[in-house]
Short mmCIF file of C-alpha atoms and ligand atoms in Angstrom, two decimals:
data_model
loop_
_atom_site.label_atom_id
_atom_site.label_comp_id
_atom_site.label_asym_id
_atom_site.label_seq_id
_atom_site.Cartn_x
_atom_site.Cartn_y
_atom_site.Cartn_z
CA UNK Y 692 -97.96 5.30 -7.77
CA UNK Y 693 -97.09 3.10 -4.95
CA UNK Y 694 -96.18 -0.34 -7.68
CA UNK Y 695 -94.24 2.91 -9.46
CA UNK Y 696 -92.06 3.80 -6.07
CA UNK Y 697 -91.52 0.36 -5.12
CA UNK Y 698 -90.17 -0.25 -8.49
CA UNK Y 699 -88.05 2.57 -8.63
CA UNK Y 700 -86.68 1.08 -5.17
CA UNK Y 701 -86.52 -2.18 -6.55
CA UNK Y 702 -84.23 -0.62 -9.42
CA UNK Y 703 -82.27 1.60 -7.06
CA UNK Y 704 -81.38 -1.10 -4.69
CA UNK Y 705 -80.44 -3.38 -7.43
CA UNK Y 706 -78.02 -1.07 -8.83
CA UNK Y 707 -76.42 -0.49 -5.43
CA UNK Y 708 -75.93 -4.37 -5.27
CA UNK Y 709 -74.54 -4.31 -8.75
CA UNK Y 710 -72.22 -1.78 -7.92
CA UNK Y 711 -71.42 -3.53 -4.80
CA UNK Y 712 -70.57 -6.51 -6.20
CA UNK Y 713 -68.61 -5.11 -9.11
CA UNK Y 714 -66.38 -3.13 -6.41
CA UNK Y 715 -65.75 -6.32 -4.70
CA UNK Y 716 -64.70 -8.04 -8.05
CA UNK Y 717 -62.00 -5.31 -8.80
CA UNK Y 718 -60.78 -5.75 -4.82
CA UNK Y 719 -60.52 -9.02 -5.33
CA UNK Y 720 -59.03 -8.77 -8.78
CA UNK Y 721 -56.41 -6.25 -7.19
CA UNK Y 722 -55.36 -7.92 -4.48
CA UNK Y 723 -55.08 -11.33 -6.89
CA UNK Y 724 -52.98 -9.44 -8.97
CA UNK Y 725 -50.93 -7.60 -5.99
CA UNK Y 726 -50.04 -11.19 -5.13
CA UNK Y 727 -49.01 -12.55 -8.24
CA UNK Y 728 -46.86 -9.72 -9.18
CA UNK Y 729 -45.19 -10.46 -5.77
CA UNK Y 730 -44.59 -13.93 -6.16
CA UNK Y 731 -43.11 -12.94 -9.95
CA UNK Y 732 -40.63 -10.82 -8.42
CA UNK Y 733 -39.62 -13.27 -5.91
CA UNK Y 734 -38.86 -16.17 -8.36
CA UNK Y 735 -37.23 -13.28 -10.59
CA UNK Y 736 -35.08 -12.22 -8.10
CA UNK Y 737 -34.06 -15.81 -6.75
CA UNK Y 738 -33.04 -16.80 -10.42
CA UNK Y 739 -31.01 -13.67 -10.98
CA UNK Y 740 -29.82 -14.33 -6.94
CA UNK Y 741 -28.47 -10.98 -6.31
CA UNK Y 742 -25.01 -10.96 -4.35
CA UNK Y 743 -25.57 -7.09 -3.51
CA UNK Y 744 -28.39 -4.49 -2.75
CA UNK Y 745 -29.66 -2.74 -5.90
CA UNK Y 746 -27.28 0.43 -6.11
CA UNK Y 747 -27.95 3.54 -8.14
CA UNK Y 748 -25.51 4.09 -10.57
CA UNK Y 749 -26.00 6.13 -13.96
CA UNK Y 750 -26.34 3.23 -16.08
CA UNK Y 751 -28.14 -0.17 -16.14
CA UNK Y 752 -25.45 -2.18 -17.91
CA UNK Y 753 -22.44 -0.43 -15.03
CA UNK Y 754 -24.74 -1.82 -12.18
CA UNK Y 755 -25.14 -4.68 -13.71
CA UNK Y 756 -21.57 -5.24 -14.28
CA UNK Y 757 -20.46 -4.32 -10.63
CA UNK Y 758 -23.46 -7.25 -9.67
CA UNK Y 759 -21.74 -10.01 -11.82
CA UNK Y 760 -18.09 -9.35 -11.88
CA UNK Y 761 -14.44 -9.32 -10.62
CA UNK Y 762 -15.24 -12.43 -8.69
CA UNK Y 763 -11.73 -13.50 -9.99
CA UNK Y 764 -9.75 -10.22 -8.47
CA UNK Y 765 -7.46 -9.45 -5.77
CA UNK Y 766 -6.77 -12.74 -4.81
CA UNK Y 767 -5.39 -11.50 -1.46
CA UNK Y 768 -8.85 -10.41 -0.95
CA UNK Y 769 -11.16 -12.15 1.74
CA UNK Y 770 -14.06 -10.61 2.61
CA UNK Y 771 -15.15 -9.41 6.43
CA UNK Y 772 -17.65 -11.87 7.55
CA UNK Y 773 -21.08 -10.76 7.65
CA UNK Y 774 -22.61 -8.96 10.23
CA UNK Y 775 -25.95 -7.67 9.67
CA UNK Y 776 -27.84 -7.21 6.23
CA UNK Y 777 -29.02 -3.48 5.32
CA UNK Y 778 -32.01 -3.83 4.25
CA UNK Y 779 -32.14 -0.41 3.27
CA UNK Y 780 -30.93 0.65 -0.75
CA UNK Y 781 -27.44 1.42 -0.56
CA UNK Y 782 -26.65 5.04 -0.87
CA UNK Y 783 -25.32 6.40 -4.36
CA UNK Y 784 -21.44 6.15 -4.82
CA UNK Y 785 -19.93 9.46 -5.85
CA UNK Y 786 -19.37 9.46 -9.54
CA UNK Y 787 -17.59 12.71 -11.09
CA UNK Y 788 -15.41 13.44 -7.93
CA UNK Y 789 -13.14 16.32 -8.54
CA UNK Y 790 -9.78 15.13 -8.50
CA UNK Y 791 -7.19 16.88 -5.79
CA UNK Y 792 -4.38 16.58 -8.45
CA UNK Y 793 -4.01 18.15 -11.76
CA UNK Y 794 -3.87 15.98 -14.74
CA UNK Y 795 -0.67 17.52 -16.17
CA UNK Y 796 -0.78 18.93 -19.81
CA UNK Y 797 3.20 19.11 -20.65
CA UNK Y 798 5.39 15.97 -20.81
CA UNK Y 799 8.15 16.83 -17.90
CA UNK Y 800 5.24 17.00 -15.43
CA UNK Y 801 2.99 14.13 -16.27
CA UNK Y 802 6.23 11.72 -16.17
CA UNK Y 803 6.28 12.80 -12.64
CA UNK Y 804 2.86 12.51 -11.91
CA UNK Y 805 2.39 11.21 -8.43
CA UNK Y 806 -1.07 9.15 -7.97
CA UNK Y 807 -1.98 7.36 -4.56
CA UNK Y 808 -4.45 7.38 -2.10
CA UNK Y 809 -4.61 10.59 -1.29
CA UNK Y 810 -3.52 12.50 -4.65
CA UNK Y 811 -5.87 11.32 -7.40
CA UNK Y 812 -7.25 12.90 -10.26
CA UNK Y 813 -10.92 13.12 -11.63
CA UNK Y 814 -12.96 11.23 -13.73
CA UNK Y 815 -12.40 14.11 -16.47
CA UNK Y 816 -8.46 12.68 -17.11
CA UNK Y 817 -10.64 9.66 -19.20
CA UNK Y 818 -11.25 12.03 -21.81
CA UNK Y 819 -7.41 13.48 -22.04
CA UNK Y 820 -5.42 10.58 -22.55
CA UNK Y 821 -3.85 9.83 -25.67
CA UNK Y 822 -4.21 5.57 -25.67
CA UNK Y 823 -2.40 2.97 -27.60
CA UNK Y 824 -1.67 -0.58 -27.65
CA UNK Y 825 1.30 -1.69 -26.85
CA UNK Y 826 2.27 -3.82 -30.01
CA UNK Y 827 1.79 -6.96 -30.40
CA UNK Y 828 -0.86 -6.67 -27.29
CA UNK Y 829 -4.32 -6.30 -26.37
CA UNK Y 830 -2.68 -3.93 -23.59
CA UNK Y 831 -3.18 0.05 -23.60
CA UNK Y 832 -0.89 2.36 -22.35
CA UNK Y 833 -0.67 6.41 -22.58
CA UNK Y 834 1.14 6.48 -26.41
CA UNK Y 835 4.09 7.88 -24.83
CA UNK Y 836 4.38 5.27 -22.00
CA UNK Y 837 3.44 2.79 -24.83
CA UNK Y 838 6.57 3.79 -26.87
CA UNK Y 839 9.01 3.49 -24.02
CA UNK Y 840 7.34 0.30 -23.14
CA UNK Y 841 7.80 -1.41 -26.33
CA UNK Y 842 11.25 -0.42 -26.71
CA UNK Y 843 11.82 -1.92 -23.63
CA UNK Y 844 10.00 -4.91 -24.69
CA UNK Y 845 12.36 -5.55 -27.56
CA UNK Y 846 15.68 -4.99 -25.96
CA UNK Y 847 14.55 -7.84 -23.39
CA UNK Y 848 13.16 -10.13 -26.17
CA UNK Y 849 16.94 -10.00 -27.74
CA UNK Y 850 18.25 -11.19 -24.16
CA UNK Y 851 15.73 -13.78 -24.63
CA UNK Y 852 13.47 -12.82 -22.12
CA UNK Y 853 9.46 -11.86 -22.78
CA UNK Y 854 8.51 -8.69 -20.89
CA UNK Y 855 4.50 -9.86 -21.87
CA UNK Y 856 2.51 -6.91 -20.80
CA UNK Y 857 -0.92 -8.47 -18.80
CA UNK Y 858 -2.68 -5.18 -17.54
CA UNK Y 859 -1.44 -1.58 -18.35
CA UNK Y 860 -4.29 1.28 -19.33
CA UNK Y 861 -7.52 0.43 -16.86
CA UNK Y 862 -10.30 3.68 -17.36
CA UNK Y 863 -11.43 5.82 -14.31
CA UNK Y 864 -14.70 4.23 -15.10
CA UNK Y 865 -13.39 0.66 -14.41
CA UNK Y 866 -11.89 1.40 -11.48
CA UNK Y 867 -14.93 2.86 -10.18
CA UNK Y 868 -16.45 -0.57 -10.74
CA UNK Y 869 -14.16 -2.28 -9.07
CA UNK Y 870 -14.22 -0.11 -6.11
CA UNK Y 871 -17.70 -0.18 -5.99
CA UNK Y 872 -18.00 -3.82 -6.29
CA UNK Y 873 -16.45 -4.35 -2.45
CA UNK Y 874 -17.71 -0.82 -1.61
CA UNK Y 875 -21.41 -1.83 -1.58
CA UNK Y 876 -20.84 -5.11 -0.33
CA UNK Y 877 -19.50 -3.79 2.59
CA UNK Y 878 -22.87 -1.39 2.83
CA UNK Y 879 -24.53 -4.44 2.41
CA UNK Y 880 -22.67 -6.51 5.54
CA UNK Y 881 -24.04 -3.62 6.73
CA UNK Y 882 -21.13 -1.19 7.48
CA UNK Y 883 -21.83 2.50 7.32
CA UNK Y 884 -20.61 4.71 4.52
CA UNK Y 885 -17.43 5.78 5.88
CA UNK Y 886 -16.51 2.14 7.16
CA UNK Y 887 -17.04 1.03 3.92
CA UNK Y 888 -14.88 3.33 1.79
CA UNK Y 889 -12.13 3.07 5.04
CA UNK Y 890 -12.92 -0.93 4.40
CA UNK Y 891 -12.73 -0.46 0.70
CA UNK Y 892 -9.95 1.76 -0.23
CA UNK Y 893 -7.48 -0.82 1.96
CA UNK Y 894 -8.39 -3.42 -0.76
CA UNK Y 895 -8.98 -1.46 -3.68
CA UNK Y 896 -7.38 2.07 -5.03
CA UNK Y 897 -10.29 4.54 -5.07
CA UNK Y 898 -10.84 5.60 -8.76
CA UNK Y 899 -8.61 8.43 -9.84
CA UNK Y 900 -5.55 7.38 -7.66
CA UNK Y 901 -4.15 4.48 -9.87
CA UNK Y 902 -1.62 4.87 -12.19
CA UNK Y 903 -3.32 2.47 -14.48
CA UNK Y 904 -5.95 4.90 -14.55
CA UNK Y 905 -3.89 7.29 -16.90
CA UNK Y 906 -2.21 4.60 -18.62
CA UNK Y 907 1.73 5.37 -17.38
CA UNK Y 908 2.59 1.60 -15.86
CA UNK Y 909 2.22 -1.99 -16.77
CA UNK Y 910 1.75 -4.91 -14.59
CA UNK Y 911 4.12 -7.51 -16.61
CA UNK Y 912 2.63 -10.72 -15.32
CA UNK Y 913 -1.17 -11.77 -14.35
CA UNK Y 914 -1.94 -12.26 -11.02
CA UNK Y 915 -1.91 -15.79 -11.00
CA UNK Y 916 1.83 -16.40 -11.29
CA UNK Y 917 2.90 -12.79 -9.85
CA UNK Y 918 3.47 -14.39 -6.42
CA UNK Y 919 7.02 -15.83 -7.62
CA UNK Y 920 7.86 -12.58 -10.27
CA UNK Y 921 10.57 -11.06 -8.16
CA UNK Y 922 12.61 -14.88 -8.70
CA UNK Y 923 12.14 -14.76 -12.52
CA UNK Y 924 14.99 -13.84 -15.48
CA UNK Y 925 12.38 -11.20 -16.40
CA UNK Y 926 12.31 -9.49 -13.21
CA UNK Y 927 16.14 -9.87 -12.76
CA UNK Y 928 15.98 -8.09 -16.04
CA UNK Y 929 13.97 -5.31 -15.28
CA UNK Y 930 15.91 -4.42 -12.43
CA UNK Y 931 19.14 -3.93 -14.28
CA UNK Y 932 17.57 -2.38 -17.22
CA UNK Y 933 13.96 -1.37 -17.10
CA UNK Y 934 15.87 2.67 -15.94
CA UNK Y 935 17.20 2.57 -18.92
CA UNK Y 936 14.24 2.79 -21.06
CA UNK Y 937 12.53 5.03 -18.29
CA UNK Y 938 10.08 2.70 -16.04
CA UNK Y 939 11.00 2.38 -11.96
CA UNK Y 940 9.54 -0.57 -9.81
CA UNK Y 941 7.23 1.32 -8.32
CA UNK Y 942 6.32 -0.22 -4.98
CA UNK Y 943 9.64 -1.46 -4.10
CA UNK Y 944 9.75 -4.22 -0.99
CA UNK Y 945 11.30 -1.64 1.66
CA UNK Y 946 9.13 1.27 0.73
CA UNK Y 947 6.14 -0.37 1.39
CA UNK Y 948 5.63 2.31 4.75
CA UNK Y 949 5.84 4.87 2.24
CA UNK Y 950 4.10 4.11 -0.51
CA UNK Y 951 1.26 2.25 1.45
CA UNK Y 952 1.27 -0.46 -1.10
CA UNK Y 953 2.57 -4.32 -0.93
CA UNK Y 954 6.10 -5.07 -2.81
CA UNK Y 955 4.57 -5.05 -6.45
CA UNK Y 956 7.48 -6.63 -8.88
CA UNK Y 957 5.59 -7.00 -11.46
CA UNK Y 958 4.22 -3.21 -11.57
CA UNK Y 959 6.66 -1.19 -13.70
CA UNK Y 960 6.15 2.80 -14.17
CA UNK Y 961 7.17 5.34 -16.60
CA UNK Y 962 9.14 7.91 -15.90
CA UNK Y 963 11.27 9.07 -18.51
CA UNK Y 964 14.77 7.81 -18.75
CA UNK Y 965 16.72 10.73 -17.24
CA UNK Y 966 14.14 10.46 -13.80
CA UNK Y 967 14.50 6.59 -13.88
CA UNK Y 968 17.74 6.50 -13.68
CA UNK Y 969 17.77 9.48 -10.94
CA UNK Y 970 15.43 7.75 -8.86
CA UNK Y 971 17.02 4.54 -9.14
CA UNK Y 972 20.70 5.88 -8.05
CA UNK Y 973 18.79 7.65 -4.86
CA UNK Y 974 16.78 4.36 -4.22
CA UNK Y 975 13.86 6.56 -3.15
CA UNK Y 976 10.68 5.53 -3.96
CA UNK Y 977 8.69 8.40 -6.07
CA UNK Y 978 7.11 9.68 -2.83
CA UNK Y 979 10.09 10.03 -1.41
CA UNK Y 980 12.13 11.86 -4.42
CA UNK Y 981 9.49 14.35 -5.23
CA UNK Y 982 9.22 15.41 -1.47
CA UNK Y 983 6.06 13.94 -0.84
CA UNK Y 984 6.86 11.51 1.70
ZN1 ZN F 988 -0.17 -2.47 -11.37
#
């Protein structure tokens, strides 16, 4: 009986050693592979180097676009320096804000459609615009802008100048991006989120609040070369003709306390011919000559 209980013992304490020593295993298995994952994510993460926090926007391939581009934009662009990193996630950017102007629906009011800082329109306008390329160009435009436009375009070309269109139609959805893109770096510098849309929305127009988000203007010349655009034939051009086909310089040099944008030769904007050449006799800026200076 005795021989019996000691080998029952013998069994019992066996199995608590077993049992032991398998629960150490797995420990030591999990805290191996706790480790490992780690260091994986590390040398992930330093061969993707990631300029900003991860950010939660409703796709993967948006957030990955707002990680990787528009390096190349806004060359008048410099970024504050750095003061602390957040290491917290950066809060979710708005998507789907309402807009606090209408999109209109009948021509005589969307020619006069006023966009700016404060009067943009919502994401919803992507879905109501009518696109199409200007001919002969990779450039979109709202189909009656790009009408006007390449009417325009051909009365110049017979004067021998090139009116070559280098940025007209750019969605709500790209915008967004590029807002976002300085946006979350500035969460990331640390900023809070009001200092970074104040921060942001000096560099960048807020999506919704660009022309170029409903397709009604056309930048003429890239970036690079725009510096010198208001010296060219072309722009000499525009400025004696561009009313008569219905586009106004919209962000003329001595309107730049109204508009609250830079001289902009190169940014042309539809109108419709009878309000281009009204505005242009006034020489008010739109702000001004809709009353909403
Ligand atoms: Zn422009």
């Amino acid at each position: 009986m005795s021989r019996k209980t000691s080998k029952s013992d013998n069994f019992f304490s066996n199995k608590v050693a077993v049992t032991f020593t398998a629960i150490l295993i797995l420990a030591g298995l999990f805290v191996a592979a706790f480790f490992l994952t780690t260091f994986i994510v590390e040398k992930v993460g330093d061969n993707d180097t990631p300029v900003l926090p991860e950010i939660t926007l409703e796709d993967k391939s948006e957030q990955q676009e707002v990680t990787t581009s528009g390096k190349s934009e806004s060359p008048e662009t410099t970024a504050p320096e750095t003061t602390q990193k957040q290491e917290t996630t950066a809060p979710v950017v708005q998507d789907n804000t309402p807009g606090n102007v209408d999109y209109p629906s009948d021509d005589a009011s969307w020619k006069l459609i006023c966009l700016n800082r404060s009067r943009y329109v919502g994401s919803e306008v992507e879905n109501q615009i009518n696109l199409s390329y200007v001919a002969g160009s990779g450039e979109l435009m709202d189909s009656r802008a790009a009408a006007a436009y390449e009417k325009m375009y051909d009365a110049a070309a017979g004067d021998g100048i090139y009116l070559t269109p280098c940025s007209g139609y750019r969605s709500y959805s790209t915008q967004k991006r590029l807002y976002n893109e300085f946006f979350n770096e500035y969460l990331y510098q640390g900023y809070s989120e009001e200092e970074a849309h104040n921060l942001t929305s000096k560099r960048r127009n807020p999506p919704g609040s660009s022309e170029h988000n409903i397709g009604i203007c056309m930048d003429i010349i890239c970036a690079s070369s725009s510096a010198n655009f208001q010296n060219t034939k072309a722009y000499a051009w525009l400025d004696a003709h561009a009313h008569e086909y219905g586009f106004i310089l919209r962000y003329p040099e001595d309107k730049v306390s109204v508009t609250g944008v830079k001289f902009e030769p190169w940014h042309w904007r539809y109108v419709g011919v009878e309000n281009a050449a009204s505005i242009k006799n006034s020489g008010l800026c739109l702000e001004e000559y809709l009353g909403l200076a």
